[in-house]
Short mmCIF file of C-alpha atoms in Angstrom, two decimals:
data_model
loop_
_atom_site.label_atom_id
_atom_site.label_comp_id
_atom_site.label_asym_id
_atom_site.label_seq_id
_atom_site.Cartn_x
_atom_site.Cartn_y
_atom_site.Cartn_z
CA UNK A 772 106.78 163.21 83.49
CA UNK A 773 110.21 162.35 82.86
CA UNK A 774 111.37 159.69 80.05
CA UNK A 775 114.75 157.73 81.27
CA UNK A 776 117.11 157.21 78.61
CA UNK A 777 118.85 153.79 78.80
CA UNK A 778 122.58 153.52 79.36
CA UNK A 779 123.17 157.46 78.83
CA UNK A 780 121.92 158.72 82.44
CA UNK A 781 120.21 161.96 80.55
CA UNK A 782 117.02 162.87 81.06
CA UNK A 783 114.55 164.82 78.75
CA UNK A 784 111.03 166.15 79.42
CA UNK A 785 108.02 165.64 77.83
CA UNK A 786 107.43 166.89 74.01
CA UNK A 787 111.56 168.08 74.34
CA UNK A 788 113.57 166.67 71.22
CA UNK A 789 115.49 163.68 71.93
CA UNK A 790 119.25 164.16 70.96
CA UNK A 791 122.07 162.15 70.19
CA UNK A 792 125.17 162.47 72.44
CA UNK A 793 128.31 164.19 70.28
CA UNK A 794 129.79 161.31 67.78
CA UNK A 795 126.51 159.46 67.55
CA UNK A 796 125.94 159.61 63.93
CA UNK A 797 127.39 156.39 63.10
CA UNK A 798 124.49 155.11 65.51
CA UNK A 799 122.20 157.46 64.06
CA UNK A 800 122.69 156.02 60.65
CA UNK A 801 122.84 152.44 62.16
CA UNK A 802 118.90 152.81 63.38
CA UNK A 803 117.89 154.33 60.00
CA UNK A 804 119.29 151.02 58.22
CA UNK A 805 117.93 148.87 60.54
CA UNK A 806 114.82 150.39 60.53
CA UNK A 807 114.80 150.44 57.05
CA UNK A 808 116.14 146.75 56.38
CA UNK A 809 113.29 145.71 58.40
CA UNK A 810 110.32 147.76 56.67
CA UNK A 811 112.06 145.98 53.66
CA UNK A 812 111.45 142.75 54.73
CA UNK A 813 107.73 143.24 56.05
CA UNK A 814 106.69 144.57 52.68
CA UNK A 815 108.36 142.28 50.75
CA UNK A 816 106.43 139.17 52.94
CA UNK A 817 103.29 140.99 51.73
CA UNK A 818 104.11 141.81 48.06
CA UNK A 819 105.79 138.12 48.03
CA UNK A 820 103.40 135.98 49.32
CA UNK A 821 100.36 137.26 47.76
CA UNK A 822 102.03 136.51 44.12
CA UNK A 823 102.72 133.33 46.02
CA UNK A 824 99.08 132.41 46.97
CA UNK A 825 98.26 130.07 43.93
CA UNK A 826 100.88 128.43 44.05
CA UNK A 827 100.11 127.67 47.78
CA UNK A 828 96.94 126.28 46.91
CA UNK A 829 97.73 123.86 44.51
CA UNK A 830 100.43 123.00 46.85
CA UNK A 831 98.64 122.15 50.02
CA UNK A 832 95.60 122.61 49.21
CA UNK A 833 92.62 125.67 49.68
CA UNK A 834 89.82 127.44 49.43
CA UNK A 835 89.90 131.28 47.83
CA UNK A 836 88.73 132.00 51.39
CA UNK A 837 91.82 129.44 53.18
CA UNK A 838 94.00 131.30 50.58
CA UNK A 839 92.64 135.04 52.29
CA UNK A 840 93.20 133.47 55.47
CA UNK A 841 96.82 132.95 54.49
CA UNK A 842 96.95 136.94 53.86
CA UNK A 843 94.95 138.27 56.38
CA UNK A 844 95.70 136.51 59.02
CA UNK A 845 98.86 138.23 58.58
CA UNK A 846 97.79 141.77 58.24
CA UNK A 847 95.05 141.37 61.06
CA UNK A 848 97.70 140.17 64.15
CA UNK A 849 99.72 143.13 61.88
CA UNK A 850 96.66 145.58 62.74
CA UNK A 851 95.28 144.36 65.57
CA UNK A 852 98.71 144.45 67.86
CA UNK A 853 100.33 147.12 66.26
CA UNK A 854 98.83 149.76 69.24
CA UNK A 855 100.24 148.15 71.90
CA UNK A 856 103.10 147.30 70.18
CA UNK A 857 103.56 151.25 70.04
CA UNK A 858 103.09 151.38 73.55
CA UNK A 859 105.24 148.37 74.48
CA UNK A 860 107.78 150.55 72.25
CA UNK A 861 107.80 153.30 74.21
CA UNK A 862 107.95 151.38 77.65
CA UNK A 863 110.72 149.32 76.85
CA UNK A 864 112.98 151.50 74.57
CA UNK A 865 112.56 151.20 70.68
CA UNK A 866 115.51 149.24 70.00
CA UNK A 867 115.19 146.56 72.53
CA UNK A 868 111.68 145.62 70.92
CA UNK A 869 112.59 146.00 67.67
CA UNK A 870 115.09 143.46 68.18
CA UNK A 871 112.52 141.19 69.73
CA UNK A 872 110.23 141.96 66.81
CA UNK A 873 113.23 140.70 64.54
CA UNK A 874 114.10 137.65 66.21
CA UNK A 875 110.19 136.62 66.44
CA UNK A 876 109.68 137.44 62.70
CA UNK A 877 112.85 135.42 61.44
CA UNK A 878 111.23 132.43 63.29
CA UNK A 879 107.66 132.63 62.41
CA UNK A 880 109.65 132.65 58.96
CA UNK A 881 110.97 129.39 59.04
CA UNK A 882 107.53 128.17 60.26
CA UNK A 883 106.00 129.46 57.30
CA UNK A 884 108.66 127.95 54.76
CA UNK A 885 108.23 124.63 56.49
CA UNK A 886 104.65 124.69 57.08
CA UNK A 887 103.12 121.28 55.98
CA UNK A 888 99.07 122.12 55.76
CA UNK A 889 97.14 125.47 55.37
CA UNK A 890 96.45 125.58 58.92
CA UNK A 891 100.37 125.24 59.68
CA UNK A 892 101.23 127.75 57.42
CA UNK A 893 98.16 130.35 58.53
CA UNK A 894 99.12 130.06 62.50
CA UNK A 895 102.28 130.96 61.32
CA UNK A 896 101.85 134.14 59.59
CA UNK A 897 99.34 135.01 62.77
CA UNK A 898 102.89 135.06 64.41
CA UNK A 899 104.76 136.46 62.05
CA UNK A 900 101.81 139.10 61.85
CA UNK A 901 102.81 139.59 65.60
CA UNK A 902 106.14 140.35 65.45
CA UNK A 903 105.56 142.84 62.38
CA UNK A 904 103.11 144.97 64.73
CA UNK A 905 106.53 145.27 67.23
CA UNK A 906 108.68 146.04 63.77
CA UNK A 907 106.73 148.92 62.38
CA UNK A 908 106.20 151.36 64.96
CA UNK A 909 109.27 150.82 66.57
CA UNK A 910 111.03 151.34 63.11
CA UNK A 911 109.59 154.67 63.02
CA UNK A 912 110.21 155.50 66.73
CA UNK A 913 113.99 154.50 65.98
CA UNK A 914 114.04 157.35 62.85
CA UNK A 915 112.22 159.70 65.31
CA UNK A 916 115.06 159.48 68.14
CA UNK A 917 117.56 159.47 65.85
CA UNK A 918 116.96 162.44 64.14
CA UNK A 919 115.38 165.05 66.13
CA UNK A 920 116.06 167.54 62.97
CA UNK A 921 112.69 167.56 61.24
CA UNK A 922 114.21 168.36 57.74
CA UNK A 923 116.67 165.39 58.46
CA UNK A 924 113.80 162.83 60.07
CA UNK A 925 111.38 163.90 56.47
CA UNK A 926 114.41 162.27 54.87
CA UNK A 927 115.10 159.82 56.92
CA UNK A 928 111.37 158.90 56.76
CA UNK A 929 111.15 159.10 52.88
CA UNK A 930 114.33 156.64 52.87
CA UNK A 931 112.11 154.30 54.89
CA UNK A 932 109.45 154.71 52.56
CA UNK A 933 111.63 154.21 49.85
CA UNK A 934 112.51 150.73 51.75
CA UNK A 935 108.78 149.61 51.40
CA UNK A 936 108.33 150.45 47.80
CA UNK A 937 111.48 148.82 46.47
CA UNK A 938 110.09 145.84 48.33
CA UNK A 939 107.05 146.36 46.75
CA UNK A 940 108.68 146.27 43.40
CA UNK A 941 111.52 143.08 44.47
CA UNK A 942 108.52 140.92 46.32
CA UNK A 943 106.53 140.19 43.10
CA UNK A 944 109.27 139.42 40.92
CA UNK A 945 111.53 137.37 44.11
CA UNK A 946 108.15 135.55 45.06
CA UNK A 947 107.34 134.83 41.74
CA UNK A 948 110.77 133.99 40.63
CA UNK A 949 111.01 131.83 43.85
CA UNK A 950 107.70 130.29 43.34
CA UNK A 951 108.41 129.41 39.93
CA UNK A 952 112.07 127.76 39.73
CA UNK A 953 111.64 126.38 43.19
CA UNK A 954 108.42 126.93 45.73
CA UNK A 955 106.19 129.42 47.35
CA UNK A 956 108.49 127.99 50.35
CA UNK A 957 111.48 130.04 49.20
CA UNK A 958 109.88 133.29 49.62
CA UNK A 959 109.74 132.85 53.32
CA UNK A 960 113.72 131.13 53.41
CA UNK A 961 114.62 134.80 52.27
CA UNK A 962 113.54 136.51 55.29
CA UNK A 963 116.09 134.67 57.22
CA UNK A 964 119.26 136.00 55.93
CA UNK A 965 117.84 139.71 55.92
CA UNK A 966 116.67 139.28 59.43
CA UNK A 967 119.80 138.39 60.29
CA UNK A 968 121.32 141.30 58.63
CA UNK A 969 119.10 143.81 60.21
CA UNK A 970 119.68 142.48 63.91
CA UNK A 971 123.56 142.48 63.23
CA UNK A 972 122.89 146.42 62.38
CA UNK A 973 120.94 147.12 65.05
CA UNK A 974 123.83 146.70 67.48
CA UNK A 975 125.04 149.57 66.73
CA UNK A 976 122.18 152.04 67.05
CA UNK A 977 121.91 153.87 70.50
CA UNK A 978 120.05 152.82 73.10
CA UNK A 979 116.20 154.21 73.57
CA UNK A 980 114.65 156.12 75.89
CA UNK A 981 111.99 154.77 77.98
CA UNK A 982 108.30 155.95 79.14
CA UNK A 983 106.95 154.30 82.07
CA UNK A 984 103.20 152.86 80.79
CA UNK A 985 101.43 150.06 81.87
CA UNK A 986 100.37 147.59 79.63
CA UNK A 987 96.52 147.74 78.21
CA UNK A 988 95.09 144.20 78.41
CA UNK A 989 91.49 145.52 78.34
CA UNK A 990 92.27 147.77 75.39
CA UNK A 991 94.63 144.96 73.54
CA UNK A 992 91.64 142.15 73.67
CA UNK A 993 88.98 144.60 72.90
CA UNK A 994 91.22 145.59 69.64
CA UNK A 995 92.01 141.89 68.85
CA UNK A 996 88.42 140.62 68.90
CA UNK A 997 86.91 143.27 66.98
CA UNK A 998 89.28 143.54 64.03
CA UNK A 999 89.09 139.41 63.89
CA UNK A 1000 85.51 139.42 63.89
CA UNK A 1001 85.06 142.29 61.26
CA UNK A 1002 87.64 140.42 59.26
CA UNK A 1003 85.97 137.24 59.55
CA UNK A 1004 82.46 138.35 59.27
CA UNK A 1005 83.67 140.10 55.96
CA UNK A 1006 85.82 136.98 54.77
CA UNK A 1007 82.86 134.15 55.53
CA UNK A 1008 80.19 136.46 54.43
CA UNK A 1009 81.32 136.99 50.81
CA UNK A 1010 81.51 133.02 50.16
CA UNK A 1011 78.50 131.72 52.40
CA UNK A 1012 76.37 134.65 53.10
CA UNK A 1013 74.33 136.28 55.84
CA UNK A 1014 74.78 132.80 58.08
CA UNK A 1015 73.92 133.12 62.02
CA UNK A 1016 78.09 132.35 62.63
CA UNK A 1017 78.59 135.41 60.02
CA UNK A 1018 75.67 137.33 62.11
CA UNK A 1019 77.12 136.49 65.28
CA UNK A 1020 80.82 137.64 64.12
CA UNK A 1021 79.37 140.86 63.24
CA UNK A 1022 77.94 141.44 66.44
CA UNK A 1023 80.93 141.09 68.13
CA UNK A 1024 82.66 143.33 66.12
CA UNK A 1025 80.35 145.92 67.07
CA UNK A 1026 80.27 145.16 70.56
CA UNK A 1027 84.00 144.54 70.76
CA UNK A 1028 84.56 148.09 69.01
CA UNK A 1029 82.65 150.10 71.40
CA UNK A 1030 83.90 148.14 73.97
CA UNK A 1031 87.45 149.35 73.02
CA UNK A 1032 86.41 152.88 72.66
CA UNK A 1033 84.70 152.76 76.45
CA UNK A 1034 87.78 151.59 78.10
CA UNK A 1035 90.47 153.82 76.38
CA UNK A 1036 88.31 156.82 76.97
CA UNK A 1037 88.33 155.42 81.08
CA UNK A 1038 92.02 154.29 81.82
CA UNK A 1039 94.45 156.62 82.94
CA UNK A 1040 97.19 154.98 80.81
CA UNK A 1041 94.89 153.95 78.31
CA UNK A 1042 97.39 152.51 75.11
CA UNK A 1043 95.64 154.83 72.52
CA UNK A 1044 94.75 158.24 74.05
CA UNK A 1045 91.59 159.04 72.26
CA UNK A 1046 92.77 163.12 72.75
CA UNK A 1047 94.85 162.39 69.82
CA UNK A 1048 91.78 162.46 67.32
CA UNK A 1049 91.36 166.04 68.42
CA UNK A 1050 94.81 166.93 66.45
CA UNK A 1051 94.16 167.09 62.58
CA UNK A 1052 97.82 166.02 62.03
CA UNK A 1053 96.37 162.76 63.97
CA UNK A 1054 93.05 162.31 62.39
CA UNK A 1055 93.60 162.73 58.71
CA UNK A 1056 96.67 160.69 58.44
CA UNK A 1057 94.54 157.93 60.49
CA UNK A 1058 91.87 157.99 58.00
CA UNK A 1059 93.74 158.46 54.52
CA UNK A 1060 96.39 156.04 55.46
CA UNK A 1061 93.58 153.04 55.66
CA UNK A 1062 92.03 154.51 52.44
CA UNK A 1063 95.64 154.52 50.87
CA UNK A 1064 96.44 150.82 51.57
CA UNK A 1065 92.80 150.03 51.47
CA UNK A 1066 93.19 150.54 47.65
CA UNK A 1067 96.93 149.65 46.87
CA UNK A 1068 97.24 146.49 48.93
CA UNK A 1069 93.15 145.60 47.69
CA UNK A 1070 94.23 146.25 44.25
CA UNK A 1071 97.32 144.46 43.98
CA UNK A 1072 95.49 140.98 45.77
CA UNK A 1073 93.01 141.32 42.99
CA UNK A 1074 95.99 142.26 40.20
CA UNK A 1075 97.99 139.30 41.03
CA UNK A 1076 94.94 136.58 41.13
CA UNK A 1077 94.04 137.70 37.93
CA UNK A 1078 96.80 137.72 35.63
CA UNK A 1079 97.48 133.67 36.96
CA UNK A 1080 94.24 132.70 37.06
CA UNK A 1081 92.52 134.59 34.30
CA UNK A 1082 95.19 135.32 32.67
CA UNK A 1083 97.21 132.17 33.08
CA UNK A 1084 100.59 133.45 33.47
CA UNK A 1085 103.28 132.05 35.72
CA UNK A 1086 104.30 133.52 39.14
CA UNK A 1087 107.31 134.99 37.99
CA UNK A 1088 105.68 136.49 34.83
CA UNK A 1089 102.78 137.93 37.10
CA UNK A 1090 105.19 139.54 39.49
CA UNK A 1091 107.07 141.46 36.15
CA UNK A 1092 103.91 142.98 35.30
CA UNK A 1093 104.66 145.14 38.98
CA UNK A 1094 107.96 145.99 38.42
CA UNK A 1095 107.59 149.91 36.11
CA UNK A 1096 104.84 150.58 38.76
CA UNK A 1097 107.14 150.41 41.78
CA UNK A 1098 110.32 151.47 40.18
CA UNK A 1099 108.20 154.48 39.90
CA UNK A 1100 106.59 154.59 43.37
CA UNK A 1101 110.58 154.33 44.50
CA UNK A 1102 111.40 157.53 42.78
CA UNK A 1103 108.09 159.30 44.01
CA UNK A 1104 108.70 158.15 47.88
CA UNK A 1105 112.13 159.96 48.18
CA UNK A 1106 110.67 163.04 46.33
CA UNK A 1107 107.70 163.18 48.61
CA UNK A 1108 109.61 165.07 51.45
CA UNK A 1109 110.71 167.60 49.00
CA UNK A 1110 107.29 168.25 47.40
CA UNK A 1111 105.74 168.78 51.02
CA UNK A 1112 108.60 171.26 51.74
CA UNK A 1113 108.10 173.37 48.63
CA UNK A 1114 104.00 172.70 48.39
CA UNK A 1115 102.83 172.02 51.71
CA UNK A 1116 101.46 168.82 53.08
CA UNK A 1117 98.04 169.46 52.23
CA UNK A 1118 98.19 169.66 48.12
CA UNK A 1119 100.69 166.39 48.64
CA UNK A 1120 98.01 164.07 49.79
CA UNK A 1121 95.55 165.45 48.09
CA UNK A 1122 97.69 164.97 44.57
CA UNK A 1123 99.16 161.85 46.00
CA UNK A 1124 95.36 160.51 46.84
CA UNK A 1125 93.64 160.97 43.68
CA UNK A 1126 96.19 159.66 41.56
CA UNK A 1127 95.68 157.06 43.51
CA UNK A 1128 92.06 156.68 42.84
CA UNK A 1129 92.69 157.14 39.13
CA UNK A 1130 94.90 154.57 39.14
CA UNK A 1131 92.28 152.29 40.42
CA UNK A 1132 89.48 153.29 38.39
CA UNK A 1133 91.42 153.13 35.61
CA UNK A 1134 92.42 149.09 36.20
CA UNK A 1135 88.62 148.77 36.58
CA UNK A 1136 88.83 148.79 32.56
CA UNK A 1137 91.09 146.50 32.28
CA UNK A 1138 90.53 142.63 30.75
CA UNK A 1139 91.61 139.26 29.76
CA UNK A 1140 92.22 141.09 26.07
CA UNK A 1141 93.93 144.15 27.11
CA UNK A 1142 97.91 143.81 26.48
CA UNK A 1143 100.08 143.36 29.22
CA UNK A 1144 101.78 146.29 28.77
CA UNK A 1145 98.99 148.48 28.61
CA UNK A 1146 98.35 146.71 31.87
CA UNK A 1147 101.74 147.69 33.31
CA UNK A 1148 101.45 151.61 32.37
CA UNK A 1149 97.61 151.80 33.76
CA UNK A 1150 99.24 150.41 37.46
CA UNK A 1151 101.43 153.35 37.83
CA UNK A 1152 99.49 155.80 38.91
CA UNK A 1153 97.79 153.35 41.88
CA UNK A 1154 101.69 153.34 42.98
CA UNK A 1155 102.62 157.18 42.17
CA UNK A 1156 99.57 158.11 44.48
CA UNK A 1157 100.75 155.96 47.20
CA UNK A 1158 104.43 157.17 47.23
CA UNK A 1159 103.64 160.80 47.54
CA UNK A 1160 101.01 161.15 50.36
CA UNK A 1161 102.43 158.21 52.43
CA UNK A 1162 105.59 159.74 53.42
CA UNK A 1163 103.55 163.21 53.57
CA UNK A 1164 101.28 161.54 56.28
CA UNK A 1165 104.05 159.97 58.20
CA UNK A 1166 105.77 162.93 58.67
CA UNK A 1167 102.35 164.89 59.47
CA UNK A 1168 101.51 162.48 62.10
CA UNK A 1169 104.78 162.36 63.84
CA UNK A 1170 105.60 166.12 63.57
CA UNK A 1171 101.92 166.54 65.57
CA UNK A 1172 103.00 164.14 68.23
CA UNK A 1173 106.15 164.58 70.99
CA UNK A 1174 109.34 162.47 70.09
CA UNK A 1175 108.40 159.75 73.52
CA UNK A 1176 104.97 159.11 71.92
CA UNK A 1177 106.71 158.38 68.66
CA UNK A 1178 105.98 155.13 69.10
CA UNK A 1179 102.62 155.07 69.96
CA UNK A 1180 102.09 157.20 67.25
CA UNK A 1181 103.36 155.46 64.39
CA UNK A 1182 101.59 152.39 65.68
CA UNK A 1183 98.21 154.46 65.28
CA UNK A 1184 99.22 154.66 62.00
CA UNK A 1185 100.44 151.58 60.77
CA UNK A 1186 97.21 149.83 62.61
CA UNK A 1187 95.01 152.17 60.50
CA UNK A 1188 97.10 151.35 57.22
CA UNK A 1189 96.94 147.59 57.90
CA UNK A 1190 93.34 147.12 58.69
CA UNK A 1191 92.48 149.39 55.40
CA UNK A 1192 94.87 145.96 53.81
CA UNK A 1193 93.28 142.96 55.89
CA UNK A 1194 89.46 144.82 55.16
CA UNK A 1195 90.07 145.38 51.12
CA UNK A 1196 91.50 141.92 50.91
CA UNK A 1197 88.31 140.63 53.08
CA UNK A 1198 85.60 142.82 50.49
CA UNK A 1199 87.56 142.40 47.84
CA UNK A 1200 87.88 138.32 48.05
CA UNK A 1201 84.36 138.33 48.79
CA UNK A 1202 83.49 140.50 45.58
CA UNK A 1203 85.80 137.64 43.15
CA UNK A 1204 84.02 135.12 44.80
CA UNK A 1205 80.44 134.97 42.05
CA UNK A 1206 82.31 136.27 38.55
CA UNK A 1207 85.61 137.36 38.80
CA UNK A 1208 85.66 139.92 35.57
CA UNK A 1209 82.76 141.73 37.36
CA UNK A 1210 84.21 141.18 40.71
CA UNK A 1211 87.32 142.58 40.14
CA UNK A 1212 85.71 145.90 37.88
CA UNK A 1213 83.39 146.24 41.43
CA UNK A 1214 86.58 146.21 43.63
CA UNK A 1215 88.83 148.58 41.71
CA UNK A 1216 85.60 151.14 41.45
CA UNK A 1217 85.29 150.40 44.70
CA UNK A 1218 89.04 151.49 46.13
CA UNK A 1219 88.99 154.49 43.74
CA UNK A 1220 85.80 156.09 45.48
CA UNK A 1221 87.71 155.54 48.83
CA UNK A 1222 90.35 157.25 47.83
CA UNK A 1223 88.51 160.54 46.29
CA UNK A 1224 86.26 161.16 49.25
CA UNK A 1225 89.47 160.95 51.55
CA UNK A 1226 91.02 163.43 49.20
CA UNK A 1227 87.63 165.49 49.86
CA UNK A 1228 88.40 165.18 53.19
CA UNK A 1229 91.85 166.46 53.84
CA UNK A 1230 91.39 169.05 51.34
CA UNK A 1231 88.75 170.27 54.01
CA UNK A 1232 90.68 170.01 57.02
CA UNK A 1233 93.85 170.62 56.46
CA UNK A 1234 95.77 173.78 56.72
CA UNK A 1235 96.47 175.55 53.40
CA UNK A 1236 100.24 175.43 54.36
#
């Protein structure tokens, strides 16, 4: 199989490295800023809006489960498209759909900032959702091409990383700041300007190769339908019970998940070739990525309810008690490609995953009389955790693949890393929804045992080096 590289008339073959003609640097370095501008923006939606979410509600009105809805429907379209947004990636040419993801997201934007009811505003995150599952993988795919260098794409990967967790730190303190002196509306104005500013940069970045796949409806509905019924079933069933609509969902979530296994193992072009599992640089990443935002993203919903509604503090004092842990997490994501060279991947996500989980189970102590700074200090490690075996994973899972199934890689992934999100939001909702103080304790426990048996786990199957 050949892969056709737009506007350059070269020609590379399957698994070969994917170069840059002579003098392309400045293009190079063009599709890492775009790529990261964009990862920058998508985080910062996340981190933003979920400081955001009370606000919301007092605003238009909601439920804790409309409120959810407002954050999951996000991360679910996220999740649930992201595969054959990977594959649409790698058909089209990474830049083209990134730019489509771009223009789609800065629109769904202004929906969201102008929304005037719950519903409004929730169908418009389910879009801008969308056009986040075209950003992400083809982000990564863009680093990939660019920089067929491993050494170079581990940094280039760690700066994209880096992207996310200042994000992470600017989202609670913007949203709240936002949400505070003005509205929750203001957090979604910002994304205009940046998406601007990261389609103007992607002009510049070379054109992408191509690989001729046909598009996946079977797989793609199958996907959709069981990740939305899992996440509703999950949602509805922590507020109303074991109902026959909550019964029903969970059926389908069953039935819609073998369903999608059945047909990717049958099509020829299926948009998740299930051969991939096989590779241990595929599996574990798969697995300890969902765990890893399963208990960041999980943790930080619960964090930011709680110091505004238990604790009573504003927005923009809520999103200052994030900022030392992802100043931190920064720091740790650029020296993550450094550790892994000198260490190994192996004892990186292992470290990186339990201080994750001792991050969380230490939070689980925390209470309406502990001081907000001891707060503050006991969030680092969730965030140190995070920022080491993140970029360690990345670059395990897209060293184990060839550079034309970059995209369809990185979509594996992300759709991995956002259902472990859209699923610890779901429990963890549902485990507020009786007595939060207990609730909360439940959830934290909850993300930290995640987190250790995944660190169990790759300490079993990885290589030693």
């Amino acid at each position: 199989m050949s892969v056709k590289q737009s506007g350059t008339g070269a020609e590379t073959k399957e698994g070969a490295s994917i170069r840059g003609e002579p003098g392309q640097s400045g293009s190079a370095t063009a599709a890492l800023v775009a790529a990261v501008l964009g990862f920058f923006v998508i985080t910062l939606d996340v981190s933003g809006v979920n400081v955001a979410l009370p606000a919301v509600g007092h605003d238009i009105g909601g439920s804790l489960s409309g409120l959810q809805w407002v954050a999951d429907s996000y991360t679910l379209m996220f999740a649930a498209l992201m595969l054959s947004a990977g594959a649409f990636s790698d058909a089209v040419g990474a830049r083209r759909a990134y730019g489509w993801g771009i223009v789609v997201f800065t629109l769904a934007s202004l929906a969201c900032a102008v929304a005037p009811t719950l519903g409004a505003l929730t169908a418009a995150r389910v879009v801008q959702g969308s056009a986040a599952a075209m950003m992400v993988p083809t982000s990564l795919a863009l680093i990939r091409q660019a920089f067929p260098d491993p050494d170079a794409r581990a940094r280039g990967i760690a700066l994209w990383t880096v992207g996310g967790a200042v994000a992470i730190a600017a989202g609670p303190v913007l949203g709240g700041l936002l949400t505070t002196e003005w509205s929750w509306r203001a957090v979604f104005w910002l994304n205009v300007p940046a998406g601007l500013a990261g389609l103007l940069t992607l002009m510049r970045a070379a054109r992408s190769p191509r690989l001729q796949v046909k598009f996946d409806l079977p797989g793609q509905v199958t996907a959709v339908v069981a990740l939305a019924a899992l996440t509703f079933a999950v949602i509805e069933g922590g507020h109303h019970g074991l109902t026959p609509t909550v019964l029903a969902a969970s059926g389908a979530a069953v039935v819609a998940g073998a369903g999608f296994v059945a047909v990717e193992a049958r099509r020829r072009a299926p948009m998740l070739p299930l051969e991939l599992f096989r590779q241990r640089g595929v599996s574990v990443p798969v697995v300890a990525g969902f765990a890893c935002n399963a208990g960041f993203y999980g943790g930080v919903f619960v964090l930011s309810l709680f110091f505004q509604e238990q604790r009573g503090q504003s927005a923009f004092s809520a999103g200052l008690m994030f900022v030392p842990m992802a100043v931190v997490t920064a720091f740790f994501n650029y020296f993550s490609p450094r550790a892994v060279s000198h260490y190994g991947p192996r004892k990186v996500v292992v470290t990186g995953l339990l201080i994750t989980a001792a991050g969380s189970g230490g939070l689980a102590a925390v209470d309406t009389g502990t001081p907000p700074w001891v707060t503050a200090l006991l969030m680092i490690p969730l965030g140190i955790g995070g920022a080491l075996a993140m970029p360690a994973l990345t670059s395990l899972m897209l060293d184990s693949v060839a550079a034309e199934r970059a995209g369809t890689a990185a979509a594996l992934l992300n759709t991995s890393r956002q259902t472990g999100g859209a699923l610890s939001i779901a429990v963890f909702g549902a485990l507020l929804a009786g007595d939060f103080a207990p609730g909360m304790r439940e959830s934290l426990l909850l993300g930290a045992g995640l987190l250790v048996a995944n660190a169990l786990g790759a300490a079993t199957l990885l290589p030693r080096r």
